[in-house]
């Protein structure tokens, strides 16, 4: 059985919107460049993982052995896509299982030492159990309980006697005098002294009987502490040897041991999780990772994880390795629909930022990907919202960026968007003229404000009505933040949110924002002509 599984082994159809935003990113900082590298957990990857879980359930596989499982969607050198899968640690006591990615190489190098140390650890375990179960512990407990009961009983008796003597003293003071009183009181004092001697004798016998047992138990406890220390040292020795032997490879082709990667020490099990296994296999077999998903399946009593739930990279064992493992993995190239020596025009996918965040310039975005691929300064002339797909105009030099930015400012750029509205629009076309204001207390939320808002004008035309939805063409004459989204959602505009726009009130659970920048026309300042660009709407 091959390790490279076709997608059809897991799902019957891969007709999933490719631009659906990821639900999670595996990410880390490249040790060489400092760049933040990211690998997504996409809806498609989760669908494949869910199918694998269904196979487990149908075949009653691995249910009682709780552990992490993972799948990695990869691209072959010829462009075909395949799936590889892995499990953490051992599966039913085996590291090598047909159809699954093999363990990280290196374990075989320390197999002999591992067996020797594991045998010693097993011997120590038995010794500790024997010392914990010596008969003296039970004998000591039984005799100690008996003496406690005896002392409690005699203390109760002596307390009662003491009360009686106090009453007798009071009575003797009233009815006796002289020598008779003296003799009677001395008799009471003698009785008190005798009871004290009796109590001390019991405690002495208790000490004579229990002290030898206590010494034996203390010696056993000291031996247990010594054995546990030996066990700890042996475990550390094995872990050190294994981490020196375990070798991981990244997409630059670099191979380092776990000891080299994490010289400060690593938790037990590092390198045996799904993510390192999958990424190492992909790197050593020239496979390009596209998306990954890890989930827990089976008993959850130990790790406190829920069977069937997705989880990210574990903080202790996997996350510290992510930066190295992803190093050399080139970001997916944005879809370029036009390019010359001055410009790049891309068809941006939904869920991808146009530019990095203000305080994180390594953040995944169209600009950071192009800068990485072109190794030069790249500038966005305008922006699209992260959840909006479509045409994005990018300059390769400052002069071109400035010239085209002026066209945007002077409203000389013609833009056409396509959207799907959550409702059936009664009118066929019109104009929305509502000023927009960005409330600083609710950023990035924009709102209609007649006094503080900036002029915002949108033309719209109904393309068709599809059941309870309306497909609309928008032509914004101004370029305000969220202009089309607010003009659609506000009751003074169309009063219908764009499908998937949760910020402005869409309650339906869908995979993306159904807004697409479909067309862009502008005057090319270097070529001296109008360029009209158009891309297909992906929904």
Short mmCIF file of C-alpha atoms in Angstrom, two decimals:
data_model
loop_
_atom_site.label_atom_id
_atom_site.label_comp_id
_atom_site.label_asym_id
_atom_site.label_seq_id
_atom_site.Cartn_x
_atom_site.Cartn_y
_atom_site.Cartn_z
CA UNK A 1 0.00 0.00 0.00
CA UNK A 2 1.41 3.39 -0.98
CA UNK A 3 1.81 6.17 1.57
CA UNK A 4 0.55 8.73 -0.96
CA UNK A 5 -3.24 8.45 -0.94
CA UNK A 6 -5.47 10.17 -3.53
CA UNK A 7 -8.03 12.61 -2.15
CA UNK A 8 -10.79 10.33 -3.51
CA UNK A 9 -9.81 7.73 -0.87
CA UNK A 10 -11.22 10.13 1.72
CA UNK A 11 -13.88 12.29 0.04
CA UNK A 12 -15.88 11.65 -3.11
CA UNK A 13 -15.77 15.25 -4.24
CA UNK A 14 -13.23 18.00 -3.79
CA UNK A 15 -15.64 20.68 -5.04
CA UNK A 16 -14.95 22.90 -2.06
CA UNK A 17 -14.43 26.63 -2.40
CA UNK A 18 -10.65 26.83 -2.52
CA UNK A 19 -10.67 30.38 -1.21
CA UNK A 20 -12.34 29.42 2.07
CA UNK A 21 -10.21 30.88 4.88
CA UNK A 22 -8.17 28.47 7.02
CA UNK A 23 -9.45 27.59 10.48
CA UNK A 24 -5.95 27.43 12.01
CA UNK A 25 -2.30 27.96 11.05
CA UNK A 26 0.70 25.87 12.00
CA UNK A 27 3.37 28.53 12.18
CA UNK A 28 6.86 29.34 13.39
CA UNK A 29 9.74 31.72 12.81
CA UNK A 30 12.37 30.67 10.29
CA UNK A 31 15.70 30.42 12.19
CA UNK A 32 17.56 31.79 9.15
CA UNK A 33 15.40 34.67 7.90
CA UNK A 34 13.24 35.48 10.92
CA UNK A 35 10.19 35.26 8.66
CA UNK A 36 6.95 33.87 10.09
CA UNK A 37 6.14 30.70 8.14
CA UNK A 38 2.61 29.32 8.08
CA UNK A 39 0.87 26.13 7.00
CA UNK A 40 -2.96 26.26 7.11
CA UNK A 41 -5.54 23.84 8.43
CA UNK A 42 -8.12 24.37 5.71
CA UNK A 43 -11.75 23.21 5.46
CA UNK A 44 -10.62 20.68 2.84
CA UNK A 45 -7.98 19.27 5.21
CA UNK A 46 -10.62 19.01 7.95
CA UNK A 47 -13.01 17.24 5.55
CA UNK A 48 -10.30 14.69 4.75
CA UNK A 49 -9.56 14.20 8.47
CA UNK A 50 -13.27 13.80 9.22
CA UNK A 51 -13.47 11.12 6.53
CA UNK A 52 -10.55 9.30 8.19
CA UNK A 53 -12.42 9.44 11.51
CA UNK A 54 -15.49 7.94 9.81
CA UNK A 55 -13.31 5.10 8.55
CA UNK A 56 -12.06 4.52 12.11
CA UNK A 57 -15.61 4.45 13.42
CA UNK A 58 -16.92 2.11 10.70
CA UNK A 59 -14.06 -0.34 11.15
CA UNK A 60 -13.89 0.03 14.97
CA UNK A 61 -10.21 0.86 14.65
CA UNK A 62 -7.98 2.38 17.31
CA UNK A 63 -10.95 3.42 19.43
CA UNK A 64 -9.56 2.45 22.82
CA UNK A 65 -6.03 3.70 22.17
CA UNK A 66 -6.38 7.43 22.54
CA UNK A 67 -3.83 9.41 20.52
CA UNK A 68 -3.30 12.17 17.98
CA UNK A 69 -3.65 11.45 14.27
CA UNK A 70 -2.87 13.77 11.39
CA UNK A 71 -3.19 14.19 7.63
CA UNK A 72 -1.09 16.34 5.32
CA UNK A 73 -2.32 17.45 1.89
CA UNK A 74 0.73 17.60 -0.39
CA UNK A 75 1.52 18.51 -3.97
CA UNK A 76 3.73 16.21 -6.03
CA UNK A 77 6.40 17.64 -8.39
CA UNK A 78 4.00 17.01 -11.31
CA UNK A 79 1.30 19.14 -9.64
CA UNK A 80 -0.94 16.26 -8.49
CA UNK A 81 -2.29 16.36 -4.94
CA UNK A 82 -2.06 13.46 -2.49
CA UNK A 83 -2.65 12.74 1.20
CA UNK A 84 -0.19 11.31 3.72
CA UNK A 85 -1.23 10.35 7.25
CA UNK A 86 0.52 9.76 10.57
CA UNK A 87 -0.12 8.81 14.20
CA UNK A 88 1.72 9.95 17.33
CA UNK A 89 4.02 7.51 19.14
CA UNK A 90 3.19 3.86 18.56
CA UNK A 91 0.03 2.32 17.14
CA UNK A 92 -0.92 -0.91 18.89
CA UNK A 93 2.71 -1.19 19.97
CA UNK A 94 4.14 -0.68 16.47
CA UNK A 95 5.99 2.28 14.99
CA UNK A 96 5.84 1.01 11.40
CA UNK A 97 2.29 0.45 10.11
CA UNK A 98 1.36 -0.15 6.48
CA UNK A 99 -0.07 2.96 4.82
CA UNK A 100 1.18 5.33 7.52
CA UNK A 101 4.24 7.60 7.62
CA UNK A 102 7.20 5.96 9.37
CA UNK A 103 8.78 7.30 12.58
CA UNK A 104 11.48 9.98 12.55
CA UNK A 105 14.79 8.25 11.71
CA UNK A 106 17.31 7.68 14.50
CA UNK A 107 15.48 5.42 16.91
CA UNK A 108 17.14 2.32 15.44
CA UNK A 109 20.54 3.79 16.30
CA UNK A 110 19.75 3.68 20.01
CA UNK A 111 17.59 0.54 19.95
CA UNK A 112 20.12 -1.58 21.92
CA UNK A 113 20.67 1.09 24.55
CA UNK A 114 16.93 1.69 24.71
CA UNK A 115 16.26 -2.00 25.42
CA UNK A 116 18.97 -2.09 28.11
CA UNK A 117 17.69 1.02 29.84
CA UNK A 118 14.05 -0.06 29.58
CA UNK A 119 15.00 -3.38 31.23
CA UNK A 120 16.76 -1.51 34.04
CA UNK A 121 13.75 0.77 34.44
CA UNK A 122 11.47 -2.26 34.68
CA UNK A 123 13.72 -3.78 37.38
CA UNK A 124 13.69 -0.52 39.32
CA UNK A 125 9.91 -0.36 39.00
CA UNK A 126 9.57 -3.84 40.54
CA UNK A 127 12.01 -2.96 43.34
CA UNK A 128 10.03 0.16 44.19
CA UNK A 129 6.78 -1.82 44.25
CA UNK A 130 8.35 -4.47 46.54
CA UNK A 131 9.66 -1.80 48.91
CA UNK A 132 6.27 -0.10 48.95
CA UNK A 133 4.62 -3.43 49.83
CA UNK A 134 6.96 -4.75 52.62
CA UNK A 135 5.03 -6.52 55.42
CA UNK A 136 6.50 -4.19 58.06
CA UNK A 137 4.35 -1.33 56.70
CA UNK A 138 1.12 -3.22 57.40
CA UNK A 139 2.41 -4.58 60.73
CA UNK A 140 3.42 -1.10 61.81
CA UNK A 141 0.04 0.32 60.83
CA UNK A 142 -1.88 -2.45 62.61
CA UNK A 143 0.15 -2.21 65.86
CA UNK A 144 0.13 1.59 65.73
CA UNK A 145 -3.68 1.56 65.48
CA UNK A 146 -3.89 -0.89 68.40
CA UNK A 147 -1.69 1.26 70.64
CA UNK A 148 -3.66 4.36 69.69
CA UNK A 149 -6.88 2.59 70.70
CA UNK A 150 -5.31 1.36 73.96
CA UNK A 151 -4.02 4.83 74.85
CA UNK A 152 -7.39 6.39 74.00
CA UNK A 153 -9.15 3.86 76.23
CA UNK A 154 -6.79 4.34 79.15
CA UNK A 155 -6.87 8.11 78.73
CA UNK A 156 -10.65 7.99 78.98
CA UNK A 157 -10.41 5.79 82.11
CA UNK A 158 -7.79 8.05 83.70
CA UNK A 159 -9.83 11.14 82.93
CA UNK A 160 -12.86 9.58 84.64
CA UNK A 161 -10.69 8.59 87.63
CA UNK A 162 -9.31 12.11 87.86
CA UNK A 163 -12.83 13.55 88.08
CA UNK A 164 -13.68 11.04 90.83
CA UNK A 165 -10.54 12.01 92.78
CA UNK A 166 -11.48 15.68 92.54
CA UNK A 167 -14.90 14.89 94.03
CA UNK A 168 -13.31 12.76 96.76
CA UNK A 169 -10.88 15.57 97.68
CA UNK A 170 -13.80 17.96 98.10
CA UNK A 171 -15.66 15.39 100.20
CA UNK A 172 -12.58 14.61 102.37
CA UNK A 173 -12.05 18.34 102.98
CA UNK A 174 -15.54 18.46 104.48
CA UNK A 175 -15.57 15.29 106.62
CA UNK A 176 -11.89 14.67 107.54
CA UNK A 177 -9.26 16.60 109.42
CA UNK A 178 -5.74 16.23 110.61
CA UNK A 179 -3.86 12.97 110.00
CA UNK A 180 -6.91 11.22 108.56
CA UNK A 181 -7.25 13.90 105.82
CA UNK A 182 -3.50 13.71 105.08
CA UNK A 183 -3.57 9.89 104.66
CA UNK A 184 -6.67 10.02 102.43
CA UNK A 185 -5.17 12.71 100.13
CA UNK A 186 -1.84 10.85 99.88
CA UNK A 187 -3.75 7.77 98.78
CA UNK A 188 -5.40 9.77 95.99
CA UNK A 189 -2.02 11.19 94.90
CA UNK A 190 -0.54 7.68 94.83
CA UNK A 191 -3.38 6.51 92.62
CA UNK A 192 -2.72 9.45 90.22
CA UNK A 193 1.01 8.65 90.09
CA UNK A 194 0.27 4.98 89.40
CA UNK A 195 -1.97 5.86 86.45
CA UNK A 196 0.80 8.11 85.07
CA UNK A 197 3.26 5.22 85.34
CA UNK A 198 0.76 2.95 83.62
CA UNK A 199 0.39 5.41 80.69
CA UNK A 200 4.18 5.82 80.36
CA UNK A 201 4.67 2.06 80.37
CA UNK A 202 2.24 1.70 77.47
CA UNK A 203 4.07 4.38 75.50
CA UNK A 204 7.42 2.71 76.26
CA UNK A 205 6.12 -0.64 75.04
CA UNK A 206 4.69 1.12 71.97
CA UNK A 207 8.08 2.65 71.19
CA UNK A 208 9.93 -0.65 71.79
CA UNK A 209 7.61 -2.48 69.39
CA UNK A 210 7.14 0.21 66.70
CA UNK A 211 10.61 1.77 66.56
CA UNK A 212 12.31 -1.22 64.85
CA UNK A 213 9.46 -1.37 62.34
CA UNK A 214 9.70 2.37 61.78
CA UNK A 215 13.44 2.09 61.13
CA UNK A 216 12.88 -0.64 58.54
CA UNK A 217 10.21 1.46 56.80
CA UNK A 218 12.41 4.57 56.84
CA UNK A 219 15.26 2.59 55.26
CA UNK A 220 12.85 1.30 52.60
CA UNK A 221 11.65 4.85 51.89
CA UNK A 222 15.24 6.08 51.53
CA UNK A 223 15.89 3.25 49.10
CA UNK A 224 12.76 4.18 47.12
CA UNK A 225 13.99 7.80 46.83
CA UNK A 226 17.37 6.49 45.68
CA UNK A 227 15.75 4.19 43.11
CA UNK A 228 13.52 6.98 41.80
CA UNK A 229 16.59 9.16 41.36
CA UNK A 230 18.29 6.32 39.45
CA UNK A 231 15.16 5.95 37.32
CA UNK A 232 15.16 9.68 36.59
CA UNK A 233 18.83 9.64 35.58
CA UNK A 234 18.36 6.61 33.33
CA UNK A 235 15.33 8.22 31.67
CA UNK A 236 17.31 11.40 31.06
CA UNK A 237 20.20 9.39 29.64
CA UNK A 238 17.88 7.58 27.23
CA UNK A 239 16.11 10.79 26.26
CA UNK A 240 19.44 12.55 25.63
CA UNK A 241 20.72 9.68 23.48
CA UNK A 242 17.46 9.49 21.53
CA UNK A 243 17.29 13.23 20.96
CA UNK A 244 20.91 13.22 19.78
CA UNK A 245 20.03 10.42 17.32
CA UNK A 246 16.63 11.71 16.12
CA UNK A 247 17.17 13.83 13.01
CA UNK A 248 14.61 16.17 11.41
CA UNK A 249 14.86 17.60 7.88
CA UNK A 250 13.28 20.84 6.62
CA UNK A 251 12.46 22.10 3.12
CA UNK A 252 15.89 23.65 2.68
CA UNK A 253 17.21 20.10 2.96
CA UNK A 254 18.85 20.85 6.33
CA UNK A 255 18.96 18.00 8.88
CA UNK A 256 19.45 18.61 12.60
CA UNK A 257 19.05 16.42 15.66
CA UNK A 258 16.49 17.25 18.31
CA UNK A 259 19.39 17.94 20.66
CA UNK A 260 20.74 20.56 18.23
CA UNK A 261 17.32 22.08 17.67
CA UNK A 262 16.45 22.28 21.37
CA UNK A 263 19.72 22.36 23.33
CA UNK A 264 17.91 23.49 26.46
CA UNK A 265 16.15 20.12 26.74
CA UNK A 266 13.01 18.62 25.30
CA UNK A 267 10.00 16.86 26.82
CA UNK A 268 9.62 13.12 26.43
CA UNK A 269 7.95 12.25 23.13
CA UNK A 270 9.32 15.23 21.18
CA UNK A 271 9.64 14.25 17.53
CA UNK A 272 7.07 11.48 17.82
CA UNK A 273 3.99 13.66 17.22
CA UNK A 274 2.09 13.69 13.91
CA UNK A 275 3.18 17.11 12.64
CA UNK A 276 6.98 16.51 12.78
CA UNK A 277 6.52 13.05 11.22
CA UNK A 278 4.41 14.43 8.35
CA UNK A 279 6.57 17.48 7.62
CA UNK A 280 9.83 15.50 7.82
CA UNK A 281 8.44 12.90 5.40
CA UNK A 282 7.27 15.61 2.98
CA UNK A 283 10.63 17.40 3.10
CA UNK A 284 12.63 14.21 2.49
CA UNK A 285 10.39 13.08 -0.40
CA UNK A 286 10.17 16.40 -2.32
CA UNK A 287 6.50 16.92 -1.49
CA UNK A 288 5.05 20.41 -1.08
CA UNK A 289 2.70 20.72 1.94
CA UNK A 290 -0.55 22.53 1.20
CA UNK A 291 -2.60 22.00 4.37
CA UNK A 292 -2.50 19.87 7.53
CA UNK A 293 -5.01 18.78 10.17
CA UNK A 294 -4.46 16.92 13.47
CA UNK A 295 -7.18 15.39 15.63
CA UNK A 296 -7.57 13.24 18.75
CA UNK A 297 -9.27 9.87 18.45
CA UNK A 298 -10.10 7.35 21.17
CA UNK A 299 -9.85 7.34 24.95
CA UNK A 300 -9.31 10.82 26.37
CA UNK A 301 -8.72 10.01 30.04
CA UNK A 302 -4.95 10.64 29.94
CA UNK A 303 -4.49 13.72 27.75
CA UNK A 304 -7.84 15.29 28.63
CA UNK A 305 -8.64 15.66 24.93
CA UNK A 306 -11.97 15.06 23.20
CA UNK A 307 -12.24 12.28 20.63
CA UNK A 308 -12.97 13.71 17.18
CA UNK A 309 -11.81 17.26 18.01
CA UNK A 310 -9.14 19.11 16.00
CA UNK A 311 -6.06 20.40 17.84
CA UNK A 312 -3.13 22.62 16.86
CA UNK A 313 0.57 22.03 17.43
CA UNK A 314 1.22 21.12 21.08
CA UNK A 315 3.10 23.88 22.89
CA UNK A 316 5.63 21.62 24.64
CA UNK A 317 6.78 19.23 21.90
CA UNK A 318 5.75 20.44 18.42
CA UNK A 319 5.51 24.23 18.47
CA UNK A 320 9.23 24.76 19.28
CA UNK A 321 10.10 22.76 16.12
CA UNK A 322 7.68 24.46 13.70
CA UNK A 323 9.96 27.26 12.55
CA UNK A 324 12.71 24.81 11.57
CA UNK A 325 10.35 22.24 10.01
CA UNK A 326 8.64 24.83 7.78
CA UNK A 327 11.90 26.53 6.75
CA UNK A 328 12.41 26.46 3.00
CA UNK A 329 8.71 26.02 2.35
CA UNK A 330 7.88 28.72 -0.17
CA UNK A 331 4.53 30.46 0.29
CA UNK A 332 1.87 29.75 -2.30
CA UNK A 333 2.25 32.15 -5.18
CA UNK A 334 -0.80 34.40 -5.62
CA UNK A 335 -2.65 33.97 -8.92
CA UNK A 336 -1.12 36.56 -11.24
CA UNK A 337 -3.44 37.68 -14.03
CA UNK A 338 -1.21 40.40 -15.48
CA UNK A 339 2.44 41.38 -15.14
CA UNK A 340 4.93 43.69 -16.81
CA UNK A 341 8.13 45.44 -15.66
CA UNK A 342 6.09 48.01 -13.68
CA UNK A 343 3.00 46.19 -12.42
CA UNK A 344 1.66 42.94 -11.00
CA UNK A 345 -2.09 42.28 -10.89
CA UNK A 346 -3.26 39.32 -8.81
CA UNK A 347 -6.55 37.57 -8.19
CA UNK A 348 -6.50 37.59 -4.37
CA UNK A 349 -8.20 34.73 -2.55
CA UNK A 350 -10.69 35.26 0.27
CA UNK A 351 -9.09 34.98 3.72
CA UNK A 352 -5.70 36.35 2.63
CA UNK A 353 -4.60 39.82 3.71
CA UNK A 354 -3.67 42.33 1.01
CA UNK A 355 -0.77 43.71 3.07
CA UNK A 356 0.84 42.69 6.38
CA UNK A 357 -0.48 44.18 9.60
CA UNK A 358 0.90 47.49 10.82
CA UNK A 359 2.98 45.91 13.59
CA UNK A 360 3.82 42.57 11.94
CA UNK A 361 5.47 42.86 8.61
CA UNK A 362 6.14 39.19 8.25
CA UNK A 363 2.41 38.47 8.46
CA UNK A 364 1.09 36.28 5.64
CA UNK A 365 -0.38 38.47 2.87
CA UNK A 366 -0.28 39.02 -0.90
CA UNK A 367 2.50 41.58 -0.48
CA UNK A 368 4.66 39.44 1.86
CA UNK A 369 4.35 36.44 -0.49
CA UNK A 370 5.32 38.50 -3.55
CA UNK A 371 8.22 40.13 -1.71
CA UNK A 372 9.46 36.67 -0.77
CA UNK A 373 9.09 35.34 -4.32
CA UNK A 374 10.51 38.41 -6.12
CA UNK A 375 13.05 39.38 -3.46
CA UNK A 376 12.35 43.07 -4.06
CA UNK A 377 10.19 45.87 -2.73
CA UNK A 378 6.55 45.41 -3.80
CA UNK A 379 3.85 48.00 -3.06
CA UNK A 380 0.08 47.64 -2.93
CA UNK A 381 -1.59 50.54 -4.74
CA UNK A 382 -4.94 49.82 -3.08
CA UNK A 383 -6.34 47.13 -0.74
CA UNK A 384 -9.12 44.61 -0.55
CA UNK A 385 -10.62 43.45 2.76
CA UNK A 386 -9.14 40.18 3.98
CA UNK A 387 -12.39 38.30 3.29
CA UNK A 388 -12.96 39.89 -0.12
CA UNK A 389 -11.50 38.14 -3.18
CA UNK A 390 -10.59 39.57 -6.54
CA UNK A 391 -8.33 41.94 -8.45
CA UNK A 392 -5.52 43.64 -6.53
CA UNK A 393 -3.19 46.11 -8.25
CA UNK A 394 0.50 46.11 -7.17
CA UNK A 395 3.44 48.28 -8.21
CA UNK A 396 7.08 47.24 -8.61
CA UNK A 397 8.47 50.75 -8.19
CA UNK A 398 7.70 53.91 -6.26
CA UNK A 399 6.99 56.08 -9.32
CA UNK A 400 4.37 53.70 -10.74
CA UNK A 401 2.83 53.32 -7.28
CA UNK A 402 2.53 57.11 -6.91
CA UNK A 403 1.06 57.58 -10.41
CA UNK A 404 -1.62 54.93 -9.96
CA UNK A 405 -2.38 56.04 -6.38
CA UNK A 406 -3.24 59.46 -7.79
CA UNK A 407 -5.69 57.84 -10.20
CA UNK A 408 -7.40 56.16 -7.24
CA UNK A 409 -7.51 59.44 -5.31
CA UNK A 410 -8.96 61.28 -8.33
CA UNK A 411 -11.51 58.50 -8.91
CA UNK A 412 -10.17 57.66 -12.34
CA UNK A 413 -10.09 53.91 -11.65
CA UNK A 414 -13.17 51.92 -12.69
CA UNK A 415 -13.97 49.02 -10.32
CA UNK A 416 -16.72 46.42 -10.57
CA UNK A 417 -17.62 44.03 -7.75
CA UNK A 418 -19.99 41.09 -7.63
CA UNK A 419 -21.82 40.02 -4.46
CA UNK A 420 -24.52 37.69 -3.23
CA UNK A 421 -27.08 39.36 -0.92
CA UNK A 422 -29.08 37.52 1.75
CA UNK A 423 -32.54 38.34 0.45
CA UNK A 424 -34.56 39.08 -2.66
CA UNK A 425 -34.03 42.68 -3.73
CA UNK A 426 -37.18 44.31 -5.11
CA UNK A 427 -35.55 46.96 -7.32
CA UNK A 428 -33.27 46.20 -10.27
CA UNK A 429 -30.74 49.03 -10.11
CA UNK A 430 -30.00 52.32 -8.43
CA UNK A 431 -27.56 54.43 -6.47
CA UNK A 432 -26.63 54.44 -2.78
CA UNK A 433 -25.33 57.74 -1.41
CA UNK A 434 -24.62 57.33 2.30
CA UNK A 435 -21.63 58.97 4.08
CA UNK A 436 -19.49 56.57 6.12
CA UNK A 437 -17.66 57.14 9.39
CA UNK A 438 -15.22 54.83 11.16
CA UNK A 439 -16.16 54.87 14.83
CA UNK A 440 -12.78 54.74 16.68
CA UNK A 441 -14.41 52.84 19.57
CA UNK A 442 -15.58 49.98 17.32
CA UNK A 443 -12.87 49.51 14.73
CA UNK A 444 -12.91 48.20 12.04
CA UNK A 445 -16.70 48.70 12.08
CA UNK A 446 -17.95 51.47 9.78
CA UNK A 447 -21.32 53.18 10.09
CA UNK A 448 -23.53 55.64 8.25
CA UNK A 449 -23.18 59.08 9.83
CA UNK A 450 -24.77 62.04 8.06
CA UNK A 451 -22.75 64.64 9.99
CA UNK A 452 -19.31 63.07 10.46
CA UNK A 453 -19.22 60.61 7.56
CA UNK A 454 -17.21 60.95 4.34
CA UNK A 455 -19.14 61.02 1.04
CA UNK A 456 -19.65 57.47 -0.26
CA UNK A 457 -21.37 56.65 -3.53
CA UNK A 458 -22.19 53.24 -5.02
CA UNK A 459 -24.07 52.21 -8.17
CA UNK A 460 -25.70 48.79 -8.15
CA UNK A 461 -27.45 46.49 -10.63
CA UNK A 462 -29.24 43.21 -10.02
CA UNK A 463 -27.73 40.46 -12.14
CA UNK A 464 -30.24 37.76 -11.16
CA UNK A 465 -32.26 36.42 -8.26
CA UNK A 466 -31.37 32.96 -6.96
CA UNK A 467 -34.05 31.71 -4.55
CA UNK A 468 -33.67 33.73 -1.35
CA UNK A 469 -30.51 35.42 -2.61
CA UNK A 470 -29.83 38.26 -5.04
CA UNK A 471 -26.69 38.46 -7.17
CA UNK A 472 -25.69 42.10 -7.51
CA UNK A 473 -23.07 44.04 -9.43
CA UNK A 474 -21.59 46.96 -7.48
CA UNK A 475 -19.68 49.89 -8.98
CA UNK A 476 -18.17 52.02 -6.17
CA UNK A 477 -17.44 55.60 -7.25
CA UNK A 478 -15.62 56.26 -3.97
CA UNK A 479 -13.32 53.89 -2.11
CA UNK A 480 -14.26 53.99 1.56
CA UNK A 481 -13.45 51.17 3.98
CA UNK A 482 -16.23 48.52 3.90
CA UNK A 483 -18.22 50.79 1.57
CA UNK A 484 -20.07 48.03 -0.32
CA UNK A 485 -20.65 45.98 2.82
CA UNK A 486 -22.24 48.88 4.73
CA UNK A 487 -24.22 50.18 1.73
CA UNK A 488 -25.65 46.70 1.30
CA UNK A 489 -26.43 46.03 4.97
CA UNK A 490 -27.72 49.42 6.16
CA UNK A 491 -31.52 49.79 6.03
CA UNK A 492 -31.07 53.18 4.33
CA UNK A 493 -29.12 51.36 1.60
CA UNK A 494 -30.23 47.95 0.35
CA UNK A 495 -31.04 46.58 3.82
CA UNK A 496 -29.52 43.17 2.99
CA UNK A 497 -26.15 41.92 4.21
CA UNK A 498 -23.69 40.33 1.84
CA UNK A 499 -23.67 36.55 2.43
CA UNK A 500 -20.95 35.65 4.92
CA UNK A 501 -20.55 39.20 6.28
CA UNK A 502 -20.77 38.46 10.00
CA UNK A 503 -19.42 41.90 10.94
CA UNK A 504 -22.55 43.56 9.55
CA UNK A 505 -25.15 41.03 10.60
CA UNK A 506 -25.11 37.91 8.41
CA UNK A 507 -26.12 34.98 10.63
CA UNK A 508 -25.66 32.21 8.06
CA UNK A 509 -22.67 29.92 8.55
CA UNK A 510 -20.74 29.89 5.26
CA UNK A 511 -17.09 29.45 4.35
CA UNK A 512 -16.37 32.99 3.06
CA UNK A 513 -17.59 36.51 2.36
CA UNK A 514 -19.46 36.47 -0.97
CA UNK A 515 -17.92 39.67 -2.32
CA UNK A 516 -15.55 39.64 -5.27
CA UNK A 517 -13.61 42.40 -7.06
CA UNK A 518 -14.37 41.23 -10.59
CA UNK A 519 -13.14 44.02 -12.89
CA UNK A 520 -10.60 46.83 -12.83
CA UNK A 521 -9.89 49.45 -15.52
CA UNK A 522 -7.10 52.03 -15.32
CA UNK A 523 -4.70 54.07 -17.42
CA UNK A 524 -1.24 52.47 -17.52
CA UNK A 525 1.11 55.46 -17.05
CA UNK A 526 4.11 53.77 -18.68
CA UNK A 527 2.36 52.02 -21.57
CA UNK A 528 0.09 55.00 -22.21
CA UNK A 529 -3.09 53.00 -22.67
CA UNK A 530 -6.18 51.81 -20.79
CA UNK A 531 -5.98 48.31 -19.28
CA UNK A 532 -9.22 46.48 -18.56
CA UNK A 533 -8.79 43.37 -16.39
CA UNK A 534 -11.44 40.86 -15.40
CA UNK A 535 -11.49 37.59 -13.42
CA UNK A 536 -14.18 34.98 -12.97
CA UNK A 537 -16.33 35.19 -9.82
CA UNK A 538 -15.63 32.06 -7.71
CA UNK A 539 -19.18 31.70 -6.37
#
